[in-house]
XYZ file of C-alpha atoms in Angstrom:
717
model
C 5.223 -0.381 -0.870
C 1.624 0.608 -2.030
C 0.367 0.812 -5.533
C -1.784 2.936 -6.286
C -5.624 2.772 -8.285
C -9.704 7.102 -24.986
C -10.453 7.845 -27.963
C -10.529 11.084 -29.752
C -11.658 14.348 -28.098
C -15.422 14.852 -27.498
C -16.633 17.831 -29.259
C -20.506 17.499 -29.736
C -23.132 17.345 -27.275
C -23.534 13.770 -25.755
C -27.049 12.919 -24.547
C -27.460 9.491 -23.143
C -30.536 7.595 -22.548
C -30.318 4.833 -20.155
C -32.899 2.245 -19.261
C -34.019 2.248 -15.695
C -33.451 -1.360 -15.162
C -29.642 -0.928 -14.746
C -28.701 -4.637 -14.216
C -29.675 -6.918 -17.135
C -29.345 -10.530 -17.330
C -25.791 -11.578 -18.783
C -26.386 -13.339 -22.220
C -24.667 -16.499 -22.888
C -21.081 -16.078 -23.803
C -21.868 -17.741 -27.294
C -24.051 -15.089 -28.547
C -21.512 -12.357 -28.135
C -18.377 -11.688 -29.921
C -15.109 -11.813 -27.856
C -13.748 -8.595 -26.442
C -10.690 -7.449 -28.650
C -7.431 -5.913 -27.337
C -8.019 -2.454 -28.595
C -11.405 -2.393 -27.013
C -10.297 -3.330 -23.596
C -7.836 -0.353 -23.712
C -10.429 2.097 -24.759
C -12.300 1.675 -21.375
C -13.386 4.855 -19.691
C -12.857 4.973 -15.947
C -14.292 7.573 -13.523
C -11.657 9.756 -11.345
C -14.582 11.577 -9.571
C -18.123 11.663 -8.929
C -19.817 14.727 -7.132
C -23.715 15.136 -6.788
C -25.101 18.785 -6.361
C -26.457 20.079 -3.108
C -29.906 19.621 -4.429
C -29.364 16.221 -5.723
C -30.575 17.190 -9.237
C -27.254 17.127 -10.980
C -24.130 15.011 -11.001
C -20.521 16.152 -12.181
C -18.286 13.407 -12.816
C -14.701 13.074 -14.274
C -13.982 10.759 -17.127
C -10.360 9.295 -17.819
C -9.770 8.029 -21.168
C -6.625 7.497 -23.558
C -6.007 9.998 -26.323
C -3.887 7.886 -28.581
C -3.137 10.625 -31.106
C -1.859 12.906 -28.338
C 0.103 10.295 -26.306
C -1.630 11.171 -23.006
C -4.779 10.485 -20.832
C -7.386 13.150 -21.021
C -9.554 13.918 -18.135
C -12.919 15.682 -18.690
C -15.932 16.916 -16.713
C -19.393 15.836 -17.549
C -22.691 17.214 -16.192
C -25.693 14.795 -15.562
C -29.077 16.668 -15.103
C -31.954 14.816 -13.861
C -35.454 15.550 -15.572
C -37.911 13.483 -17.692
C -37.393 9.704 -17.990
C -33.812 9.445 -18.087
C -32.068 13.049 -17.456
C -29.301 14.150 -19.762
C -25.559 13.822 -19.697
C -23.526 16.472 -21.610
C -19.678 17.550 -21.532
C -19.176 20.406 -19.160
C -15.409 20.875 -20.192
C -13.345 19.739 -23.229
C -9.785 20.562 -22.617
C -8.851 17.029 -21.557
C -7.053 18.500 -18.446
C -9.628 19.074 -16.012
C -10.363 17.246 -12.574
C -11.229 17.332 -9.073
C -14.697 19.185 -9.254
C -16.180 20.693 -6.235
C -19.878 22.110 -6.250
C -20.528 25.506 -4.608
C -22.728 25.451 -1.478
C -25.407 27.132 -3.384
C -25.246 24.577 -6.372
C -24.681 27.459 -8.910
C -21.015 26.994 -9.696
C -18.373 24.066 -10.123
C -14.802 24.765 -9.411
C -12.218 22.317 -10.499
C -8.399 21.954 -10.881
C -6.750 22.081 -14.582
C -3.399 22.392 -15.860
C -4.924 23.475 -19.454
C -2.530 26.649 -19.343
C 1.168 26.070 -18.992
C 3.264 27.982 -16.589
C 5.460 30.896 -18.236
C 8.942 29.950 -18.221
C 10.910 26.887 -17.308
C 11.359 25.518 -13.969
C 14.860 24.918 -12.729
C 15.962 21.734 -11.048
C 16.202 23.978 -7.641
C 12.267 24.665 -7.937
C 11.108 21.016 -8.869
C 11.454 18.218 -6.368
C 11.426 14.525 -7.411
C 8.072 13.980 -6.215
C 6.919 16.811 -8.373
C 8.535 15.376 -11.398
C 6.267 12.162 -11.479
C 3.253 14.615 -11.573
C 1.901 17.003 -14.343
C 4.490 19.133 -15.952
C 2.192 22.126 -15.967
C 0.767 23.671 -12.654
C -2.748 22.985 -11.568
C -4.918 26.213 -11.209
C -8.424 26.547 -9.970
C -11.128 27.228 -12.701
C -14.824 27.934 -12.146
C -17.609 27.303 -14.447
C -21.490 27.898 -14.127
C -23.682 24.832 -13.592
C -25.775 26.153 -16.465
C -22.836 25.673 -18.811
C -20.649 28.207 -20.461
C -17.009 29.224 -20.625
C -14.667 28.202 -17.566
C -12.373 30.793 -16.215
C -9.288 30.778 -13.851
C -9.514 32.190 -10.510
C -6.052 31.447 -9.541
C -2.607 31.876 -11.184
C 1.016 31.009 -10.318
C 4.060 29.115 -11.224
C 3.254 26.477 -8.795
C 0.247 23.929 -8.743
C -2.535 24.613 -6.299
C -2.387 21.656 -3.822
C -6.048 21.882 -2.456
C -8.948 24.060 -2.394
C -12.487 24.485 -1.079
C -15.365 27.035 -1.497
C -16.325 29.278 1.168
C -19.528 28.887 3.033
C -21.279 31.608 1.062
C -20.189 30.584 -2.378
C -18.581 33.734 -2.983
C -14.927 32.764 -2.516
C -12.460 29.791 -2.621
C -9.720 29.100 -0.205
C -6.691 27.443 -1.771
C -3.188 26.183 -0.805
C 0.164 26.578 -2.714
C 3.709 26.727 -2.099
C 4.999 30.141 -1.015
C 6.121 31.736 -4.063
C 9.725 33.176 -4.285
C 9.976 36.945 -5.188
C 11.799 37.863 -8.418
C 14.749 38.973 -6.313
C 14.991 35.485 -4.434
C 14.766 33.718 -7.716
C 17.629 35.524 -9.336
C 19.835 35.354 -6.213
C 19.239 31.361 -6.213
C 20.072 31.061 -10.004
C 23.208 33.438 -9.479
C 24.474 31.043 -6.534
C 23.226 27.578 -7.660
C 22.663 27.651 -11.428
C 20.751 24.587 -12.061
C 22.010 22.578 -8.968
C 19.181 20.772 -7.323
C 19.417 21.031 -3.384
C 17.579 17.932 -2.395
C 15.910 19.101 1.121
C 17.007 22.748 1.114
C 14.896 23.872 -1.791
C 11.408 22.630 -0.263
C 9.225 25.311 0.578
C 6.002 25.316 2.783
C 2.600 26.320 1.888
C 0.498 29.507 2.115
C -3.316 29.592 2.357
C -5.145 31.934 0.213
C -8.574 33.452 -0.325
C -9.707 34.542 -3.793
C -12.892 36.571 -4.194
C -14.686 34.692 -6.920
C -17.690 36.837 -6.899
C -15.486 39.968 -7.712
C -13.605 38.078 -10.415
C -17.054 37.022 -11.908
C -18.229 40.604 -11.705
C -15.305 42.057 -13.528
C -15.870 39.443 -16.264
C -19.358 40.165 -16.456
C -18.420 43.998 -16.948
C -16.207 42.968 -19.878
C -12.982 43.680 -17.957
C -9.995 41.622 -18.786
C -8.623 40.053 -15.725
C -5.152 39.656 -16.304
C -3.751 39.685 -12.569
C -5.902 37.648 -10.194
C -3.581 38.658 -7.252
C -5.656 41.749 -6.921
C -8.571 39.392 -5.618
C -6.499 37.353 -3.619
C -5.596 37.790 0.002
C -3.379 35.556 2.205
C -5.237 33.570 4.611
C -2.344 32.059 6.725
C 0.788 29.916 6.495
C 1.743 26.414 7.401
C 5.114 24.730 7.901
C 3.873 21.655 5.828
C 1.946 21.019 2.525
C -1.692 21.214 2.559
C -3.095 18.132 0.774
C -6.870 18.971 1.534
C -9.113 21.753 2.527
C -12.800 21.772 3.643
C -14.983 24.493 4.863
C -17.596 23.619 7.432
C -21.245 23.967 6.656
C -21.712 27.037 8.773
C -18.745 28.655 6.901
C -17.107 29.780 9.959
C -14.356 27.028 9.956
C -11.658 25.854 7.541
C -10.031 22.312 8.046
C -6.856 21.090 6.373
C -4.850 18.011 6.344
C -1.097 18.403 5.935
C 1.838 16.159 4.793
C 5.674 16.884 4.262
C 6.609 19.358 2.014
C 8.768 16.860 0.030
C 5.687 14.540 -0.240
C 8.046 11.714 0.857
C 6.871 9.461 3.832
C 9.898 9.644 6.013
C 8.201 10.106 9.049
C 4.701 10.997 10.584
C 5.605 14.450 12.154
C 4.225 16.544 9.388
C 0.885 14.718 9.039
C -1.823 16.618 10.919
C -5.520 17.986 10.710
C -5.732 21.710 11.379
C -8.605 24.001 11.736
C -8.779 27.644 11.142
C -11.567 29.630 12.813
C -13.145 32.797 11.102
C -14.113 35.597 13.622
C -17.270 37.655 12.829
C -15.169 40.129 10.825
C -14.022 37.214 8.741
C -10.315 37.277 9.944
C -8.870 33.957 10.140
C -7.087 32.574 13.257
C -3.688 30.784 13.145
C -4.178 27.128 11.999
C -4.813 25.129 15.152
C -3.962 21.267 15.170
C -6.747 19.169 16.420
C -5.166 15.769 15.445
C -1.718 14.406 14.939
C -1.824 10.866 15.192
C 0.400 7.905 13.834
C -1.149 7.966 10.348
C -1.468 9.477 7.006
C -4.757 11.108 6.952
C -7.280 11.254 3.821
C -10.840 11.574 2.810
C -11.777 14.715 5.002
C -15.371 15.914 5.275
C -17.083 17.967 7.953
C -20.136 16.682 9.776
C -23.277 18.639 9.628
C -22.690 20.097 12.992
C -19.736 21.982 11.807
C -17.982 20.682 14.907
C -16.718 17.203 13.850
C -14.186 16.410 11.050
C -14.762 12.903 9.375
C -11.582 11.437 8.045
C -10.043 8.030 6.990
C -6.490 7.158 6.759
C -3.998 6.053 4.092
C -1.600 4.151 6.288
C -0.883 3.972 10.003
C -3.105 4.093 13.146
C -5.294 6.692 14.705
C -5.731 5.317 18.303
C -2.510 3.817 19.028
C 1.078 2.987 17.646
C 1.657 2.918 13.896
C 0.303 -0.297 12.262
C -1.276 -0.703 8.800
C -4.624 -1.849 9.785
C -7.447 -2.140 7.400
C -8.875 1.409 6.130
C -11.177 2.879 8.818
C -13.218 6.048 9.466
C -13.119 8.326 12.404
C -14.315 11.753 13.285
C -12.572 14.377 15.258
C -14.296 16.637 17.839
C -12.807 20.081 16.937
C -14.818 21.753 19.777
C -17.242 24.518 19.555
C -15.637 27.762 18.567
C -15.578 30.666 21.344
C -16.626 34.370 20.787
C -13.193 35.431 19.760
C -13.124 32.588 17.057
C -10.532 30.241 18.989
C -11.023 27.166 21.034
C -8.427 25.265 23.041
C -10.560 22.475 24.098
C -8.777 18.844 23.908
C -9.975 17.193 20.659
C -11.792 13.749 21.103
C -11.438 11.121 18.502
C -14.245 8.439 17.807
C -14.157 5.580 15.361
C -17.273 4.804 13.200
C -18.082 1.271 12.110
C -15.827 -0.026 14.959
C -17.353 -3.458 14.721
C -16.884 -3.891 11.214
C -14.568 -6.678 10.339
C -13.855 -5.526 6.889
C -12.429 -2.585 5.280
C -13.853 1.031 4.841
C -13.032 1.480 1.172
C -14.602 4.827 0.961
C -17.496 7.057 2.590
C -19.421 10.186 2.290
C -21.761 12.147 4.731
C -25.482 12.052 4.168
C -27.966 14.777 4.270
C -29.380 13.415 7.596
C -25.879 13.540 9.008
C -25.014 9.893 8.880
C -22.406 7.914 6.791
C -22.768 6.100 3.609
C -19.913 3.679 3.492
C -18.479 1.362 0.747
C -17.365 -1.590 2.992
C -15.258 -4.311 1.920
C -16.031 -8.035 3.097
C -13.941 -10.524 1.105
C -14.426 -10.125 -2.623
C -17.504 -7.892 -2.271
C -17.795 -4.098 -1.524
C -21.200 -3.178 -0.748
C -23.199 -0.100 0.530
C -23.543 0.447 4.405
C -24.944 3.162 6.497
C -24.383 4.251 10.228
C -26.214 7.265 12.089
C -23.822 7.696 14.825
C -20.544 6.393 16.141
C -22.132 3.709 18.380
C -25.193 3.092 16.222
C -25.852 0.101 14.023
C -23.593 -0.333 10.846
C -26.282 -1.584 8.522
C -25.568 -3.337 5.098
C -28.252 -2.322 2.398
C -29.842 -4.553 -0.066
C -27.741 -3.975 -3.318
C -26.363 -5.861 -6.344
C -23.398 -8.300 -6.086
C -20.251 -6.484 -7.016
C -18.354 -3.206 -6.016
C -19.585 0.062 -5.046
C -17.075 3.016 -4.903
C -16.848 6.958 -5.642
C -19.772 7.595 -3.178
C -21.224 10.910 -3.168
C -24.143 12.192 -1.286
C -25.993 15.567 -1.721
C -26.255 18.023 1.352
C -30.125 18.896 0.858
C -31.548 15.772 -0.477
C -31.294 12.098 0.316
C -30.192 11.249 -3.366
C -26.718 9.619 -3.861
C -24.409 8.970 -6.812
C -21.749 6.330 -7.019
C -19.683 4.107 -9.470
C -20.924 0.464 -9.686
C -19.464 -2.646 -11.351
C -18.971 -6.236 -11.420
C -17.133 -8.800 -13.499
C -20.019 -9.053 -15.738
C -21.076 -5.362 -15.707
C -18.689 -2.607 -16.739
C -18.128 0.676 -14.566
C -20.685 3.208 -15.073
C -22.142 6.080 -12.800
C -25.442 5.477 -11.077
C -27.933 7.686 -9.023
C -30.422 6.573 -6.526
C -33.115 8.547 -4.827
C -31.847 7.467 -1.468
C -29.460 4.724 -0.086
C -32.547 2.717 1.100
C -33.620 2.574 -2.712
C -29.861 1.721 -4.041
C -31.088 -1.571 -5.334
C -33.367 0.569 -7.873
C -30.712 2.893 -9.019
C -30.331 4.006 -12.489
C -27.272 4.422 -14.557
C -26.554 7.825 -15.795
C -23.736 6.906 -18.008
C -23.091 4.394 -20.833
C -19.458 5.110 -21.726
C -18.349 1.386 -21.420
C -21.415 0.055 -23.253
C -19.296 -1.990 -25.729
C -18.272 -4.379 -22.901
C -21.923 -5.255 -22.304
C -22.001 -6.428 -26.020
C -18.978 -8.478 -25.829
C -18.391 -12.019 -24.152
C -17.062 -11.146 -20.888
C -15.292 -13.644 -18.536
C -17.151 -14.971 -15.693
C -15.759 -15.450 -12.090
C -16.191 -16.687 -8.450
C -14.391 -16.818 -5.194
C -12.143 -19.705 -4.333
C -11.084 -20.600 -0.905
C -8.212 -22.808 0.362
C -6.558 -23.561 3.846
C -3.193 -22.511 4.492
C -0.496 -24.391 6.383
C -1.330 -22.675 9.797
C -5.138 -23.498 9.350
C -6.002 -19.837 8.007
C -8.638 -19.798 5.427
C -7.534 -17.915 2.229
C -9.537 -16.562 -0.383
C -9.297 -15.368 -4.005
C -11.209 -14.785 -7.323
C -10.990 -17.329 -10.086
C -11.799 -15.567 -13.602
C -12.595 -17.991 -16.392
C -12.106 -17.685 -20.157
C -15.650 -16.728 -21.743
C -17.924 -19.715 -22.137
C -15.643 -21.963 -19.913
C -17.109 -21.282 -16.461
C -16.425 -24.238 -14.246
C -14.221 -26.155 -16.605
C -11.309 -28.234 -15.450
C -7.494 -28.675 -16.207
C -7.098 -25.116 -17.517
C -3.789 -23.332 -18.114
C -3.411 -20.800 -15.299
C -2.181 -17.479 -14.776
C -1.783 -16.383 -11.093
C -2.187 -12.333 -11.247
C -1.201 -10.866 -7.870
C -2.436 -7.613 -6.661
C -0.480 -4.796 -5.349
C -0.752 -2.753 -2.049
C -0.378 -5.227 -0.211
C -3.343 -3.588 1.590
C -5.729 -4.201 -1.244
C -8.006 -7.143 -2.453
C -9.279 -8.589 -5.748
C -12.975 -9.189 -6.134
C -16.075 -8.869 -8.018
C -15.460 -5.750 -9.865
C -14.805 -4.617 -13.605
C -11.191 -4.586 -14.613
C -9.970 -2.967 -17.590
C -6.508 -1.223 -17.672
C -2.863 -2.025 -17.759
C -2.612 -2.931 -14.011
C -5.968 -4.792 -13.672
C -6.160 -6.946 -16.958
C -7.250 -10.282 -15.700
C -10.332 -10.215 -18.052
C -8.150 -9.664 -20.967
C -6.008 -12.610 -19.901
C -9.122 -14.727 -19.432
C -10.325 -13.674 -22.969
C -6.901 -14.764 -24.394
C -7.644 -18.430 -22.844
C -6.132 -18.178 -19.395
C -7.886 -19.115 -16.198
C -6.891 -16.129 -13.953
C -6.296 -16.675 -10.165
C -6.380 -13.541 -8.265
C -5.172 -14.590 -4.591
C -6.116 -12.366 -1.683
C -3.049 -13.193 0.368
C -2.247 -12.531 3.791
C -2.042 -8.701 4.057
C -4.933 -8.121 1.865
C -8.024 -6.166 3.357
C -11.559 -7.319 3.902
C -10.661 -10.307 5.832
C -9.997 -8.681 9.296
C -7.398 -6.594 10.953
C -5.230 -9.890 12.150
C -5.192 -10.948 8.548
C -4.035 -7.684 7.045
C -1.154 -7.584 9.760
C -0.387 -11.103 9.343
C 2.691 -10.644 6.812
C 4.970 -8.537 9.293
C 7.746 -8.936 9.217
C 7.513 -11.702 6.552
C 6.469 -9.523 3.786
C 6.829 -12.050 1.167
C 7.575 -15.281 2.509
C 4.248 -15.505 4.414
C 2.086 -14.289 1.637
C 4.193 -16.540 -0.963
C 3.221 -19.552 1.177
C -0.513 -18.484 0.949
C -0.251 -17.945 -2.898
C 1.607 -21.375 -3.637
C -0.829 -23.194 -1.372
C -3.640 -21.830 -3.389
C -2.052 -22.840 -6.532
C -1.627 -26.319 -5.210
C -5.037 -26.534 -3.978
C -6.188 -25.568 -7.622
C -4.141 -28.513 -9.178
C -5.309 -30.865 -6.470
C -8.995 -29.957 -7.251
C -8.144 -30.558 -11.007
C -8.981 -26.866 -11.794
C -5.610 -25.969 -12.792
C -3.321 -27.782 -15.349
C 0.130 -28.415 -13.430
C 1.936 -28.318 -16.660
C 1.022 -24.764 -17.588
C 1.444 -22.601 -14.571
C 2.358 -18.683 -14.904
C 2.553 -15.831 -12.449
C 2.699 -12.051 -12.582
C 1.955 -8.831 -10.672
C 2.963 -5.181 -10.448
C 4.169 -3.196 -7.564
C 3.638 -5.426 -4.506
C 2.469 -7.900 -6.972
C 5.872 -7.720 -8.610
C 7.689 -8.093 -5.140
C 5.686 -11.269 -4.795
C 6.526 -12.501 -8.607
C 10.193 -11.782 -7.892
C 9.883 -13.778 -4.576
C 7.864 -16.670 -5.831
C 10.071 -17.623 -8.831
C 12.876 -18.469 -6.341
C 10.649 -20.557 -4.287
C 9.525 -22.925 -7.076
C 10.600 -23.853 -10.795
C 6.889 -24.982 -11.560
C 6.210 -21.548 -13.253
C 6.638 -21.715 -17.061
C 6.800 -17.977 -17.331
C 6.621 -14.901 -15.194
C 5.779 -11.076 -15.914
C 6.493 -8.658 -13.481
C 6.848 -4.776 -12.831
C 7.901 -2.268 -10.354
C 8.816 -4.882 -7.841
C 11.809 -4.927 -5.535
C 14.240 -7.997 -5.088
C 15.862 -6.548 -2.024
C 14.931 -3.974 0.399
C 17.945 -1.774 1.524
C 18.417 0.097 -1.636
C 14.645 0.358 -2.223
C 14.404 1.779 1.518
C 16.959 4.586 0.565
C 15.400 5.314 -2.796
C 11.672 5.293 -2.780
C 9.177 7.715 -1.144
C 7.772 5.470 1.545
C 10.813 4.757 3.578
C 8.538 4.800 6.881
C 6.201 1.975 5.718
C 9.130 0.041 4.298
C 10.691 -0.064 7.654
C 7.361 -0.809 9.312
C 6.742 -3.940 7.142
C 10.173 -5.285 7.876
C 10.303 -4.591 11.547
C 12.743 -1.774 11.648
C 15.390 0.383 9.834
C 18.057 -1.639 7.790
C 20.635 -1.595 10.714
C 17.938 -2.434 13.103
C 16.455 -5.456 11.432
C 19.209 -6.726 9.113
C 18.174 -10.237 9.273
C 14.607 -9.603 8.022
C 15.777 -7.355 5.190
C 18.018 -10.323 3.970
C 15.731 -13.078 4.623
C 12.968 -11.479 2.653
C 15.208 -10.479 -0.321
C 14.729 -12.431 -3.486
C 18.160 -11.427 -4.802
C 19.845 -13.827 -2.483
C 17.957 -16.930 -3.683
C 18.383 -16.121 -7.509
C 20.877 -19.061 -7.971
C 17.670 -21.327 -7.971
C 15.623 -19.345 -10.621
C 14.841 -21.049 -13.991
C 11.482 -19.189 -14.998
C 11.626 -17.080 -18.117
C 10.835 -13.671 -16.714
C 9.386 -10.446 -18.346
C 10.305 -7.233 -16.535
C 8.737 -3.763 -16.790
C 9.311 -0.406 -15.017
C 8.737 3.519 -15.150
C 12.073 5.200 -15.677
C 11.170 7.796 -12.837
C 9.424 5.499 -10.510
C 10.231 6.584 -6.800
C 7.431 4.542 -5.307
C 9.452 1.203 -6.083
C 12.992 2.316 -7.003
C 13.521 1.747 -10.641
C 16.968 0.301 -9.911
C 15.225 -3.000 -8.569
C 14.023 -3.654 -12.127
C 17.676 -3.370 -13.464
C 18.853 -5.297 -10.707
C 16.424 -8.115 -11.503
C 17.190 -8.226 -15.000
C 20.945 -8.273 -14.407
C 20.412 -11.282 -12.183
C 18.269 -13.043 -14.805
C 20.683 -12.090 -17.594
C 23.878 -13.273 -15.684
C 22.002 -16.685 -14.933
C 21.220 -17.198 -18.685
C 17.473 -17.071 -18.002
C 15.293 -15.846 -20.830
C 14.346 -12.275 -19.958
C 13.215 -8.952 -21.270
C 13.319 -5.549 -19.638
C 10.903 -2.642 -20.823
C 11.634 0.755 -19.246
C 8.923 3.617 -20.058
C 10.684 6.878 -20.319
C 9.077 9.892 -18.092
C 6.932 7.368 -16.208
C 6.434 7.003 -12.585
C 5.059 4.253 -10.456
C 1.394 4.515 -12.071
C 2.306 4.672 -15.660
C -0.236 7.517 -16.034
C 1.726 9.718 -18.579
C 1.111 7.871 -21.881
C -1.507 5.338 -22.538
C 0.789 3.370 -25.079
C 2.815 2.468 -22.257
C 0.240 0.433 -20.545
C -0.955 -0.954 -23.778
C 2.399 -2.073 -24.828
C 3.104 -3.511 -21.438
C 0.141 -5.889 -21.499
C 0.521 -6.535 -25.202
C 4.126 -7.838 -24.542
C 3.259 -9.627 -21.215
C 0.626 -11.638 -23.069
C 3.026 -12.458 -25.878
C 5.429 -13.676 -23.054
C 2.910 -15.910 -21.494
C 1.988 -17.401 -24.685
C 5.716 -17.970 -25.828
C 6.827 -19.696 -22.662
C 3.717 -20.517 -20.580
C 1.976 -22.782 -23.083
C 5.179 -25.035 -23.927
């Protein structure tokens, strides 16, 4: 059920100077021109931020649309401290590069890239449905000097590298990829099965490898053309699952890995685990040893400074009990001290950090002193916190209002880097000399400068009381120059997840387009309904098994409160959302005829077919209280389709043709119901797109263009 999160190629050296005073006063809206539709979709987002071990450089990943190439491009940039402002310059320019990692000695940067297509075409037998929603070409590991120069590959193969990590001595890289078939096995498969896709039987587990980067580099320096990297690659182990993250301990003697199902479908929790590989004095790796196998989907793995504990968060589930989708948390696992022969059988011990924090841990990184630097959400704010030990004080630091994310800390310096934004301040990357000095951080990018030169909407939190006495909160985003005005036409834009929240942060894409709707004259209401994070675990869990009816009441009661307070015009109410926001929109138009227009995408109208066709069946069953044959009443009671005889709202629908997160058939079912009822409707299907509409930037732009037209056509009547 969970959602997820331009311009031409940059070829010339870009040096940016940024004033040290990063936060400037917002000028009155009347002194700036309005933001244009095209400017909104030319925004730059940051997919990664990584500060160097010494804290003097930052490598960052920009994500921007390439309108001519009909794709998004991701590039690496390198900031170097020095002088008054430092310099920022492109490190790579292929448009296909992401996931950078510094070598421990700070001299090299490794990253993933699909810049070179695989030779030959993959048969249906070799590509599963989950892979079809990702890059068509395989990701391989490349390395580039931190001093600049040409990147060179250190891995090769027909399958993507799933995860990688530097060795402790910076001379090698460990990586994971599916076990390759021999030429004989491929020929035998082709002969027997032709292009038939065997749904489960074709899944393959992973092998772990070690490539000698130092030797590859030595051969390149000597002028040797390295055409076969396998000569420098040795197998380091095998696992029955798929490796989704690797990390080498600071002392270089251990390799930790997260695993997930080979299929990448969340059908059970059996394949999710944390393993550790021990390296003997000779460098020989031990067999992978499971140190944690909880009722959760692990993520965000980092070693502690002691090379004994492994920090991690979780995407869904619970670490210390039965499966339940609490707010995001952070833990560490005691992997034990390695013994003389490189093995350890001690029982692992799990401890929770920030255990008394009522909000959500949206992200974290490990500081040079061994403590944690955390982005913690309370309500509509995501602020910086630190903690020195599991039972130590979880301390909030003085910082700007808004949202901190993409945290990165240097291993040999107190410096930190991060992305910061607010409604009035577009996303940029910042660096601070320490967490204590985060309020004096300086921006090191200015990719979204145009937004500071436009009249941006202003917003504020809004609270109301639900029918059961619970306080619920959301954001109100006003049209530029109309902050605090009354009787405004209202667009309720519902976030996905459901375990997410809207707040004080910069929004500029096809999914988060509240500022664009506000610029077009709408008062945008973003409700953080029951199920949202930042309000305590009980609030987050309060939708089970009433996954649309309970949050639906919260949202409708919030709209009622806005009307009662004279803020919203009761004659011009509209609603919309994508993913879980689409679920809610589809439900709400069956509960009231007050909405003049609705825009919805990738949302279910029933739950049985969706359970059987998406990739998060385990999560779906959890939210509804059981499997379809165990909780039939819940599946039916929470299905909008059974109540479509009451719908009168003109509804615009969108979906990705290959969406397997929310079965695209739900979009067709919704449109069929609307059409059969004679209700004005439209359905846009984006070919080749999956849930996140990340293949072609034109798809997201067309989506929002048509949604705005729909709101204006029907919502202002």
